[in-house]
Amino acid sequence: QVQLVESGGGLVQPGGSLRLSCAASISIFNLYTMGWYRQAPGKQRELVASISSGGDTNYADSVKGRFTISRDNAKKMAYLQMNSLKPEDTAVYYCNAKFMRIDFWGQGTQVTVSS
């Protein structure tokens, strides 16, 4: 059974940093595009960042220069380093794994940016 388990969320002050981790139990992890999405209350889920099997990255304009996505294929992990956090980054963050028509989601981790 495939699982994506996020960790690293929490409460942080504006300007602070958090690192989210996603542990994947996928047999061919290296073939998947890994992504981080977020959903704030009353808003649609949006793509924050993604990293392809080849290491190509893509970021939402709102997080460019502040967030960095990475992956460790040997450990079957994906990460999202979030710096210079803003209150508008507050949301539930979800890990996603995509390969062809296969699409897996984690349960989400709450990130709250507040003073």
Short mmCIF file of C-alpha atoms in Angstrom, two decimals:
data_model
loop_
_atom_site.label_atom_id
_atom_site.label_comp_id
_atom_site.label_asym_id
_atom_site.label_seq_id
_atom_site.Cartn_x
_atom_site.Cartn_y
_atom_site.Cartn_z
CA GLN A 1 0.00 0.00 0.00
CA VAL A 2 1.44 3.34 -1.08
CA GLN A 3 1.77 5.98 1.59
CA LEU A 4 3.01 9.55 1.64
CA VAL A 5 3.63 10.88 5.14
CA GLU A 6 4.36 14.56 5.68
CA SER A 7 6.10 16.02 8.70
CA GLY A 8 7.71 19.27 9.78
CA GLY A 9 4.74 21.59 9.93
CA GLY A 10 4.03 23.88 12.85
CA LEU A 11 3.73 27.44 14.08
CA VAL A 12 6.40 29.92 13.03
CA GLN A 13 6.75 33.68 13.21
CA PRO A 14 6.82 35.80 10.06
CA GLY A 15 10.29 35.73 8.55
CA GLY A 16 10.99 32.32 10.02
CA SER A 17 11.77 29.01 8.35
CA LEU A 18 10.39 25.49 8.28
CA ARG A 19 11.42 22.35 6.46
CA LEU A 20 8.70 19.94 5.41
CA SER A 21 9.51 16.31 4.73
CA CYS A 22 7.58 13.68 2.80
CA ALA A 23 8.37 10.01 3.30
CA ALA A 24 7.16 7.83 0.44
CA SER A 25 6.58 4.11 0.42
CA ILE A 26 6.76 3.77 -3.40
CA SER A 27 8.74 1.04 -5.07
CA ILE A 28 9.79 3.14 -8.09
CA PHE A 29 10.03 6.48 -6.31
CA ASN A 30 12.67 7.82 -8.68
CA LEU A 31 10.19 7.78 -11.59
CA TYR A 32 7.63 9.98 -9.83
CA THR A 33 7.27 13.73 -10.03
CA MET A 34 7.03 14.94 -6.45
CA GLY A 35 5.08 18.02 -5.55
CA TRP A 36 4.00 20.14 -2.63
CA TYR A 37 0.55 21.69 -2.68
CA ARG A 38 -1.19 23.84 -0.12
CA GLN A 39 -4.74 24.71 0.76
CA ALA A 40 -5.70 27.69 2.89
CA PRO A 41 -9.16 27.95 4.50
CA GLY A 42 -11.76 28.90 1.93
CA LYS A 43 -9.32 28.58 -0.97
CA GLN A 44 -8.59 25.98 -3.60
CA ARG A 45 -5.59 23.69 -3.34
CA GLU A 46 -2.66 25.15 -5.25
CA LEU A 47 0.68 23.88 -6.45
CA VAL A 48 3.57 25.29 -4.44
CA ALA A 49 6.51 23.47 -6.01
CA SER A 50 7.33 20.32 -7.94
CA ILE A 51 10.44 18.36 -8.86
CA SER A 52 10.55 15.90 -11.72
CA SER A 53 12.27 12.55 -11.82
CA GLY A 54 15.13 14.30 -13.60
CA GLY A 55 15.40 17.04 -10.99
CA ASP A 56 13.68 19.85 -12.88
CA THR A 57 11.90 22.18 -10.48
CA ASN A 58 8.88 24.40 -10.79
CA TYR A 59 7.62 26.99 -8.30
CA ALA A 60 4.55 29.10 -7.80
CA ASP A 61 5.37 32.77 -8.34
CA SER A 62 4.37 33.53 -4.75
CA VAL A 63 7.15 31.35 -3.32
CA LYS A 64 9.97 31.81 -5.84
CA GLY A 65 13.19 32.78 -4.11
CA ARG A 66 11.86 31.74 -0.70
CA PHE A 67 11.05 28.02 -1.01
CA THR A 68 13.24 25.20 -2.28
CA ILE A 69 12.04 21.73 -3.21
CA SER A 70 14.41 18.77 -3.22
CA ARG A 71 14.35 15.00 -3.24
CA ASP A 72 16.50 12.11 -2.10
CA ASN A 73 15.72 9.10 -4.25
CA ALA A 74 17.82 6.73 -2.15
CA LYS A 75 15.79 7.60 0.95
CA LYS A 76 12.50 8.00 -0.96
CA MET A 77 12.05 11.44 0.53
CA ALA A 78 10.93 14.82 -0.74
CA TYR A 79 11.53 18.09 1.06
CA LEU A 80 10.31 21.66 1.01
CA GLN A 81 12.58 24.22 2.62
CA MET A 82 10.53 27.33 3.38
CA ASN A 83 12.31 30.55 4.28
CA SER A 84 11.12 34.11 4.85
CA LEU A 85 7.69 32.80 5.69
CA LYS A 86 4.72 35.14 5.47
CA PRO A 87 1.28 34.98 7.09
CA GLU A 88 -0.19 34.28 3.65
CA ASP A 89 1.82 31.03 3.56
CA THR A 90 -0.47 29.68 6.28
CA ALA A 91 -2.16 26.54 4.94
CA VAL A 92 -2.28 22.78 5.07
CA TYR A 93 0.60 21.51 2.95
CA TYR A 94 0.22 18.26 1.04
CA CYS A 95 2.81 16.01 -0.53
CA ASN A 96 1.94 14.59 -3.95
CA ALA A 97 3.48 11.90 -6.15
CA LYS A 98 2.60 11.63 -9.84
CA PHE A 99 3.61 9.08 -12.47
CA MET A 100 1.64 8.78 -15.70
CA ARG A 101 -1.96 8.31 -14.52
CA ILE A 102 -0.97 7.44 -10.95
CA ASP A 103 -1.54 10.17 -8.36
CA PHE A 104 -0.93 9.80 -4.62
CA TRP A 105 -1.51 12.29 -1.78
CA GLY A 106 -0.38 12.59 1.78
CA GLN A 107 -2.64 13.49 4.66
CA GLY A 108 -1.27 17.02 4.97
CA THR A 109 0.61 19.01 7.58
CA GLN A 110 -0.45 22.37 8.99
CA VAL A 111 1.81 25.38 8.60
CA THR A 112 0.81 28.49 10.51
CA VAL A 113 2.75 31.74 10.16
CA SER A 114 1.78 34.17 12.87
CA SER A 115 3.27 36.46 15.47
#
